[in-house]
PDB file of C-alpha atoms and ligand atoms in Angstrom:
ATOM      1  CA  MET A 322     125.557  65.319  43.985  1.00 54.00           C
ATOM      2  CA  SER A 323     123.382  63.658  46.610  1.00 71.00           C
ATOM      3  CA  VAL A 324     120.283  61.647  45.691  1.00 90.00           C
ATOM      4  CA  ARG A 325     116.964  62.527  47.365  1.00 93.00           C
ATOM      5  CA  GLY A 326     116.253  60.326  50.376  1.00 96.00           C
ATOM      6  CA  VAL A 327     113.307  57.938  50.658  1.00 98.00           C
ATOM      7  CA  PHE A 328     110.185  59.467  52.235  1.00 98.00           C
ATOM      8  CA  VAL A 329     107.620  57.230  53.953  1.00 98.00           C
ATOM      9  CA  ALA A 330     104.524  58.280  55.918  1.00 98.00           C
ATOM     10  CA  PHE A 331     102.801  56.034  58.471  1.00 98.00           C
ATOM     11  CA  GLU A 332      99.069  56.500  58.960  1.00 98.00           C
ATOM     12  CA  GLY A 333      96.264  54.960  60.973  1.00 97.00           C
ATOM     13  CA  VAL A 334      93.732  55.595  63.705  1.00 95.00           C
ATOM     14  CA  ASP A 335      94.930  56.265  67.247  1.00 90.00           C
ATOM     15  CA  ALA A 336      96.381  53.098  68.827  1.00 89.00           C
ATOM     16  CA  SER A 337      96.965  51.393  65.461  1.00 93.00           C
ATOM     17  CA  GLY A 338     100.630  50.948  66.375  1.00 93.00           C
ATOM     18  CA  LYS A 339     101.906  53.335  63.705  1.00 96.00           C
ATOM     19  CA  SER A 340     104.186  55.309  66.034  1.00 96.00           C
ATOM     20  CA  THR A 341     105.996  52.125  67.115  1.00 96.00           C
ATOM     21  CA  GLN A 342     106.362  51.026  63.489  1.00 98.00           C
ATOM     22  CA  ALA A 343     107.510  54.429  62.251  1.00 98.00           C
ATOM     23  CA  ARG A 344     110.222  54.630  64.921  1.00 98.00           C
ATOM     24  CA  ARG A 345     111.368  51.069  64.285  1.00 98.00           C
ATOM     25  CA  VAL A 346     111.584  51.548  60.510  1.00 98.00           C
ATOM     26  CA  ALA A 347     113.417  54.872  60.862  1.00 98.00           C
ATOM     27  CA  ALA A 348     116.008  53.273  63.178  1.00 98.00           C
ATOM     28  CA  ARG A 349     116.449  50.300  60.866  1.00 97.00           C
ATOM     29  CA  HIS A 350     117.174  52.476  57.820  1.00 97.00           C
ATOM     30  CA  ASP A 351     119.025  55.266  59.639  1.00 97.00           C
ATOM     31  CA  ALA A 352     116.280  57.652  58.536  1.00 98.00           C
ATOM     32  CA  LEU A 353     115.099  60.805  60.260  1.00 98.00           C
ATOM     33  CA  PHE A 354     112.074  59.999  62.451  1.00 98.00           C
ATOM     34  CA  THR A 355     109.557  62.771  62.665  1.00 98.00           C
ATOM     35  CA  PHE A 356     105.854  63.240  63.481  1.00 98.00           C
ATOM     36  CA  GLU A 357     102.783  65.471  63.240  1.00 98.00           C
ATOM     37  CA  PRO A 358     101.415  67.444  64.821  1.00 98.00           C
ATOM     38  CA  GLY A 359     104.213  69.090  66.737  1.00 97.00           C
ATOM     39  CA  ASP A 360     107.755  68.111  65.764  1.00 96.00           C
ATOM     40  CA  SER A 361     109.247  71.628  65.663  1.00 95.00           C
ATOM     41  CA  VAL A 362     109.477  74.615  67.997  1.00 96.00           C
ATOM     42  CA  LEU A 363     106.389  76.162  66.368  1.00 97.00           C
ATOM     43  CA  GLY A 364     104.718  72.741  66.194  1.00 98.00           C
ATOM     44  CA  VAL A 365     104.934  72.238  69.976  1.00 98.00           C
ATOM     45  CA  GLU A 366     102.728  75.316  70.448  1.00 97.00           C
ATOM     46  CA  LEU A 367     100.305  74.305  67.694  1.00 98.00           C
ATOM     47  CA  ARG A 368     100.029  70.745  69.091  1.00 98.00           C
ATOM     48  CA  ARG A 369      99.176  72.091  72.550  1.00 97.00           C
ATOM     49  CA  TRP A 370      96.224  74.062  71.140  1.00 97.00           C
ATOM     50  CA  LEU A 371      95.178  71.298  68.782  1.00 97.00           C
ATOM     51  CA  LEU A 372      94.939  68.525  71.380  1.00 96.00           C
ATOM     52  CA  ASP A 373      93.423  70.613  74.188  1.00 96.00           C
ATOM     53  CA  ALA A 374      89.839  69.350  74.462  1.00 93.00           C
ATOM     54  CA  ALA A 375      89.012  72.451  76.554  1.00 95.00           C
ATOM     55  CA  ILE A 376      89.511  74.856  73.602  1.00 96.00           C
ATOM     56  CA  PRO A 377      86.375  74.777  71.423  1.00 95.00           C
ATOM     57  CA  MET A 378      87.298  74.967  67.739  1.00 96.00           C
ATOM     58  CA  ASP A 379      85.452  74.656  64.414  1.00 98.00           C
ATOM     59  CA  PRO A 380      86.603  71.814  62.115  1.00 98.00           C
ATOM     60  CA  GLU A 381      87.940  74.264  59.523  1.00 98.00           C
ATOM     61  CA  THR A 382      90.006  76.071  62.170  1.00 98.00           C
ATOM     62  CA  GLU A 383      91.342  72.731  63.375  1.00 98.00           C
ATOM     63  CA  ALA A 384      92.222  71.811  59.761  1.00 98.00           C
ATOM     64  CA  LEU A 385      94.061  75.083  59.172  1.00 98.00           C
ATOM     65  CA  LEU A 386      96.088  74.728  62.376  1.00 98.00           C
ATOM     66  CA  MET A 387      97.043  71.169  61.337  1.00 98.00           C
ATOM     67  CA  LEU A 388      98.047  72.550  57.939  1.00 98.00           C
ATOM     68  CA  SER A 389     100.114  75.334  59.536  1.00 98.00           C
ATOM     69  CA  ASP A 390     102.023  72.700  61.461  1.00 98.00           C
ATOM     70  CA  ARG A 391     102.392  70.580  58.299  1.00 98.00           C
ATOM     71  CA  SER A 392     103.582  73.452  56.157  1.00 98.00           C
ATOM     72  CA  HIS A 393     106.298  74.327  58.648  1.00 98.00           C
ATOM     73  CA  HIS A 394     107.223  70.665  59.082  1.00 98.00           C
ATOM     74  CA  ALA A 395     107.368  69.937  55.323  1.00 98.00           C
ATOM     75  CA  ARG A 396     109.336  73.051  54.408  1.00 98.00           C
ATOM     76  CA  ARG A 397     111.697  73.296  57.388  1.00 98.00           C
ATOM     77  CA  VAL A 398     112.214  69.671  58.430  1.00 98.00           C
ATOM     78  CA  ILE A 399     111.273  67.107  55.775  1.00 98.00           C
ATOM     79  CA  ALA A 400     112.244  68.751  52.478  1.00 98.00           C
ATOM     80  CA  PRO A 401     115.696  69.902  53.681  1.00 98.00           C
ATOM     81  CA  ALA A 402     116.519  66.417  55.018  1.00 98.00           C
ATOM     82  CA  LEU A 403     115.434  64.743  51.758  1.00 98.00           C
ATOM     83  CA  ALA A 404     117.417  67.252  49.703  1.00 97.00           C
ATOM     84  CA  GLN A 405     120.538  66.304  51.676  1.00 96.00           C
ATOM     85  CA  GLY A 406     119.999  62.647  50.784  1.00 96.00           C
ATOM     86  CA  ARG A 407     118.592  61.666  54.198  1.00 97.00           C
ATOM     87  CA  SER A 408     115.577  59.370  54.283  1.00 98.00           C
ATOM     88  CA  VAL A 409     112.591  60.477  56.362  1.00 98.00           C
ATOM     89  CA  VAL A 410     109.909  58.442  58.151  1.00 98.00           C
ATOM     90  CA  THR A 411     106.999  60.461  59.477  1.00 98.00           C
ATOM     91  CA  ASP A 412     104.335  59.422  61.955  1.00 98.00           C
ATOM     92  CA  ARG A 413     101.329  61.102  60.193  1.00 98.00           C
ATOM     93  CA  TYR A 414     101.276  63.490  57.233  1.00 98.00           C
ATOM     94  CA  TYR A 415      98.650  65.004  54.902  1.00 98.00           C
ATOM     95  CA  PRO A 416      96.424  61.862  54.860  1.00 98.00           C
ATOM     96  CA  SER A 417      95.700  62.456  58.562  1.00 98.00           C
ATOM     97  CA  SER A 418      94.012  65.765  57.720  1.00 98.00           C
ATOM     98  CA  LEU A 419      91.999  64.231  54.898  1.00 98.00           C
ATOM     99  CA  ALA A 420      90.919  61.325  57.136  1.00 98.00           C
ATOM    100  CA  TYR A 421      90.291  63.181  60.439  1.00 98.00           C
ATOM    101  CA  GLN A 422      89.219  66.683  59.362  1.00 98.00           C
ATOM    102  CA  GLY A 423      87.797  65.668  55.957  1.00 98.00           C
ATOM    103  CA  TYR A 424      86.089  62.292  56.417  1.00 98.00           C
ATOM    104  CA  GLY A 425      85.847  62.547  60.216  1.00 98.00           C
ATOM    105  CA  ARG A 426      84.727  66.140  60.769  1.00 98.00           C
ATOM    106  CA  GLY A 427      83.182  66.860  57.368  1.00 98.00           C
ATOM    107  CA  VAL A 428      85.551  69.589  56.114  1.00 98.00           C
ATOM    108  CA  ASP A 429      85.231  69.891  52.324  1.00 98.00           C
ATOM    109  CA  LEU A 430      87.753  67.455  50.824  1.00 98.00           C
ATOM    110  CA  ALA A 431      88.458  69.384  47.614  1.00 98.00           C
ATOM    111  CA  ARG A 432      89.305  72.563  49.549  1.00 98.00           C
ATOM    112  CA  LEU A 433      91.365  70.561  52.015  1.00 98.00           C
ATOM    113  CA  ARG A 434      93.381  69.065  49.152  1.00 98.00           C
ATOM    114  CA  ALA A 435      93.945  72.502  47.622  1.00 98.00           C
ATOM    115  CA  ALA A 436      95.134  73.889  50.971  1.00 98.00           C
ATOM    116  CA  THR A 437      97.379  70.836  51.390  1.00 98.00           C
ATOM    117  CA  GLU A 438      99.105  71.610  48.083  1.00 98.00           C
ATOM    118  CA  LEU A 439      99.821  75.116  49.307  1.00 98.00           C
ATOM    119  CA  ALA A 440     101.094  73.747  52.629  1.00 98.00           C
ATOM    120  CA  ILE A 441     103.452  71.034  51.423  1.00 98.00           C
ATOM    121  CA  ASP A 442     104.632  72.565  48.127  1.00 97.00           C
ATOM    122  CA  GLY A 443     105.115  69.253  46.290  1.00 97.00           C
ATOM    123  CA  CYS A 444     106.811  67.431  49.172  1.00 98.00           C
ATOM    124  CA  LEU A 445     105.030  64.096  48.628  1.00 98.00           C
ATOM    125  CA  PRO A 446     105.932  60.746  50.209  1.00 98.00           C
ATOM    126  CA  ASP A 447     107.151  57.837  48.074  1.00 98.00           C
ATOM    127  CA  LEU A 448     104.815  55.543  50.014  1.00 98.00           C
ATOM    128  CA  VAL A 449     102.077  55.809  52.623  1.00 98.00           C
ATOM    129  CA  VAL A 450     101.780  52.817  54.962  1.00 98.00           C
ATOM    130  CA  LEU A 451      98.295  52.525  56.445  1.00 98.00           C
ATOM    131  CA  LEU A 452      98.075  50.408  59.578  1.00 98.00           C
ATOM    132  CA  ASP A 453      94.455  49.336  59.471  1.00 97.00           C
ATOM    133  CA  VAL A 454      93.084  48.173  62.809  1.00 95.00           C
ATOM    134  CA  SER A 455      89.535  47.351  63.867  1.00 94.00           C
ATOM    135  CA  LEU A 456      88.101  49.839  66.342  1.00 92.00           C
ATOM    136  CA  GLU A 457      87.572  47.016  68.858  1.00 92.00           C
ATOM    137  CA  VAL A 458      91.293  46.231  68.900  1.00 91.00           C
ATOM    138  CA  ALA A 459      92.222  49.944  68.945  1.00 89.00           C
ATOM    139  CA  ASN A 460      89.904  50.531  71.885  1.00 87.00           C
ATOM    140  CA  GLU A 461      91.460  47.674  73.860  1.00 86.00           C
ATOM    141  CA  ARG A 462      94.931  49.161  73.296  1.00 84.00           C
ATOM    142  CA  ARG A 463      94.057  52.753  74.072  1.00 80.00           C
ATOM    143  CA  ALA A 464      94.830  54.272  77.479  1.00 70.00           C
ATOM    144  CA  ARG A 465      91.687  55.911  78.850  1.00 65.00           C
ATOM    145  CA  ASP A 466      93.200  58.581  81.093  1.00 67.00           C
ATOM    146  CA  HIS A 467      93.457  62.236  79.972  1.00 76.00           C
ATOM    147  CA  GLU A 468      91.719  61.847  76.623  1.00 84.00           C
ATOM    148  CA  ASP A 469      92.599  64.597  74.111  1.00 91.00           C
ATOM    149  CA  ARG A 470      90.298  66.335  71.601  1.00 89.00           C
ATOM    150  CA  PHE A 471      90.445  63.373  69.222  1.00 91.00           C
ATOM    151  CA  GLU A 472      90.486  60.495  71.706  1.00 87.00           C
ATOM    152  CA  SER A 473      87.339  61.892  73.318  1.00 85.00           C
ATOM    153  CA  ALA A 474      85.442  61.962  69.985  1.00 86.00           C
ATOM    154  CA  ASP A 475      82.657  59.392  69.567  1.00 89.00           C
ATOM    155  CA  LEU A 476      82.861  55.955  67.967  1.00 91.00           C
ATOM    156  CA  ALA A 477      81.103  57.094  64.769  1.00 95.00           C
ATOM    157  CA  PHE A 478      83.865  59.683  64.228  1.00 96.00           C
ATOM    158  CA  HIS A 479      86.564  57.012  64.485  1.00 95.00           C
ATOM    159  CA  GLU A 480      84.581  54.755  62.117  1.00 96.00           C
ATOM    160  CA  ARG A 481      84.460  57.572  59.537  1.00 97.00           C
ATOM    161  CA  VAL A 482      88.203  58.163  59.925  1.00 98.00           C
ATOM    162  CA  ARG A 483      88.995  54.490  59.391  1.00 97.00           C
ATOM    163  CA  ALA A 484      86.690  54.218  56.353  1.00 98.00           C
ATOM    164  CA  GLY A 485      88.141  57.475  54.991  1.00 98.00           C
ATOM    165  CA  TYR A 486      91.660  56.087  55.213  1.00 98.00           C
ATOM    166  CA  LEU A 487      90.630  52.989  53.242  1.00 98.00           C
ATOM    167  CA  GLU A 488      89.056  55.132  50.536  1.00 98.00           C
ATOM    168  CA  LEU A 489      92.160  57.328  50.322  1.00 98.00           C
ATOM    169  CA  ALA A 490      94.358  54.240  50.057  1.00 98.00           C
ATOM    170  CA  ALA A 491      92.474  53.221  46.922  1.00 97.00           C
ATOM    171  CA  HIS A 492      92.435  56.629  45.179  1.00 95.00           C
ATOM    172  CA  ASP A 493      95.267  58.856  46.387  1.00 95.00           C
ATOM    173  CA  VAL A 494      97.915  60.525  44.191  1.00 93.00           C
ATOM    174  CA  VAL A 495     100.777  58.566  45.809  1.00 97.00           C
ATOM    175  CA  PRO A 496     101.030  54.774  46.358  1.00 97.00           C
ATOM    176  CA  TRP A 497      99.700  53.299  49.580  1.00 98.00           C
ATOM    177  CA  VAL A 498     100.099  49.910  51.171  1.00 98.00           C
ATOM    178  CA  VAL A 499      97.483  48.718  53.666  1.00 98.00           C
ATOM    179  CA  VAL A 500      98.761  46.449  56.444  1.00 97.00           C
ATOM    180  CA  ASP A 501      96.480  44.523  58.813  1.00 96.00           C
ATOM    181  CA  ALA A 502      97.407  46.000  62.190  1.00 95.00           C
ATOM    182  CA  ASN A 503      95.242  43.603  64.202  1.00 94.00           C
ATOM    183  CA  LEU A 504      98.249  41.264  64.106  1.00 93.00           C
ATOM    184  CA  GLU A 505     100.638  40.687  66.983  1.00 92.00           C
ATOM    185  CA  GLN A 506     103.724  42.920  67.034  1.00 91.00           C
ATOM    186  CA  THR A 507     106.244  40.466  65.519  1.00 94.00           C
ATOM    187  CA  ASP A 508     103.934  39.545  62.621  1.00 96.00           C
ATOM    188  CA  LEU A 509     103.188  43.210  62.051  1.00 96.00           C
ATOM    189  CA  ASP A 510     106.923  44.040  62.001  1.00 97.00           C
ATOM    190  CA  ALA A 511     107.449  41.422  59.277  1.00 97.00           C
ATOM    191  CA  ARG A 512     104.525  42.660  57.142  1.00 97.00           C
ATOM    192  CA  VAL A 513     105.731  46.255  57.367  1.00 98.00           C
ATOM    193  CA  ASP A 514     109.308  45.281  56.484  1.00 97.00           C
ATOM    194  CA  ASP A 515     108.044  43.359  53.434  1.00 97.00           C
ATOM    195  CA  ALA A 516     106.010  46.367  52.301  1.00 96.00           C
ATOM    196  CA  LEU A 517     109.065  48.637  52.501  1.00 97.00           C
ATOM    197  CA  ALA A 518     111.692  46.269  51.127  1.00 95.00           C
ATOM    198  CA  ALA A 519     111.531  47.524  47.529  1.00 93.00           C
ATOM    199  CA  LEU A 520     112.259  51.172  48.368  1.00 97.00           C
ATOM    200  CA  PRO A 521     115.747  52.507  47.524  1.00 95.00           C
ATOM    201  CA  TRP A 522     116.933  52.997  51.137  1.00 94.00           C
ATOM    202  CA  THR A 523     120.504  54.127  51.491  1.00 81.00           C
ATOM    203  CA  ALA A 524     120.965  52.322  54.838  1.00 67.00           C
TER     204      ALA A 524
HETATM  205  P1  TYD B1795      99.277  61.646  67.314  1.00 87.11           P
HETATM  206  O1  TYD B1795     100.271  62.426  68.076  1.00 87.11           O
HETATM  207  O2  TYD B1795      99.755  60.836  66.151  1.00 87.11           O
HETATM  208  O3  TYD B1795      98.504  60.741  68.355  1.00 87.11           O
HETATM  209  P2  TYD B1795      98.147  59.208  68.337  1.00 87.11           P
HETATM  210  O4  TYD B1795      99.317  58.515  68.935  1.00 87.11           O
HETATM  211  O5  TYD B1795      96.947  59.178  69.208  1.00 87.11           O
HETATM  212  O6  TYD B1795      97.879  58.792  66.935  1.00 87.11           O
HETATM  213  O7  TYD B1795      98.145  62.614  66.784  1.00 87.11           O
HETATM  214  C1  TYD B1795      97.381  63.356  67.685  1.00 87.11           C
HETATM  215  C2  TYD B1795      95.976  63.482  67.147  1.00 87.11           C
HETATM  216  O8  TYD B1795      95.918  64.427  66.078  1.00 87.11           O
HETATM  217  C3  TYD B1795      95.424  62.172  66.595  1.00 87.11           C
HETATM  218  O9  TYD B1795      94.227  61.882  67.300  1.00 87.11           O
HETATM  219  C4  TYD B1795      95.085  62.480  65.167  1.00 87.11           C
HETATM  220  C5  TYD B1795      95.020  63.971  65.101  1.00 87.11           C
HETATM  221  N1  TYD B1795      95.382  64.567  63.793  1.00 87.11           N
HETATM  222  C6  TYD B1795      94.385  65.106  62.983  1.00 87.11           C
HETATM  223  O10 TYD B1795      93.205  65.087  63.347  1.00 87.11           O
HETATM  224  N2  TYD B1795      94.724  65.683  61.791  1.00 87.11           N
HETATM  225  C7  TYD B1795      96.014  65.763  61.356  1.00 87.11           C
HETATM  226  O11 TYD B1795      96.286  66.292  60.260  1.00 87.11           O
HETATM  227  C8  TYD B1795      97.048  65.191  62.198  1.00 87.11           C
HETATM  228  C9  TYD B1795      98.490  65.264  61.773  1.00 87.11           C
HETATM  229  C10 TYD B1795      96.683  64.615  63.418  1.00 87.11           C
END
């Protein structure tokens, strides 16, 4: 009988370095690397609509499209891999919707949580790693060409998202670790590895 794999979600504002960390950690532990929105055939279509700044959309509609992508991703990609004993590292998961659509756009958090339960059906991570970066550092790192729906949002939105993440980290149903992502890459790698060392990785 195979044991369920380890499931870790990386979170943070755009340009926090989470994608680099998630890929590195997945490779190190021979885990499945995956991401949201868009890491499935259906998800590619949803991501295209979601990021297109030229398609006007209400925050609730945006939230429900994110949740459609997440539901498909959790049920068809993440849960089956974990059930087979494979570990999974995802670049974004349900905290992104709470932070961006909830704290950022003002969608009701209680209803968002209820819809999240329906979407993910109990597929919760063992740990959420929040890469917390100041908006000054994130702005310096961010490429300015072809900004998507989220990159083109104002500074106050990104401030709310960052503050929302920190509040979630303190009160969420699963454990979180907050890592200072203003650090240089090698220091950040070491901090992230320390934070993940106690998990029961199989590789
Ligand atoms: P992502 O591909 O992770 O881009 P980045 O490298 O810029 O972080 O995510 C694309 C955008 O989608 C990002 O700006 C955050 C946003 N997003 C939400 O608003 N809600 C969600 O639930 C998810 C998964 C992403």
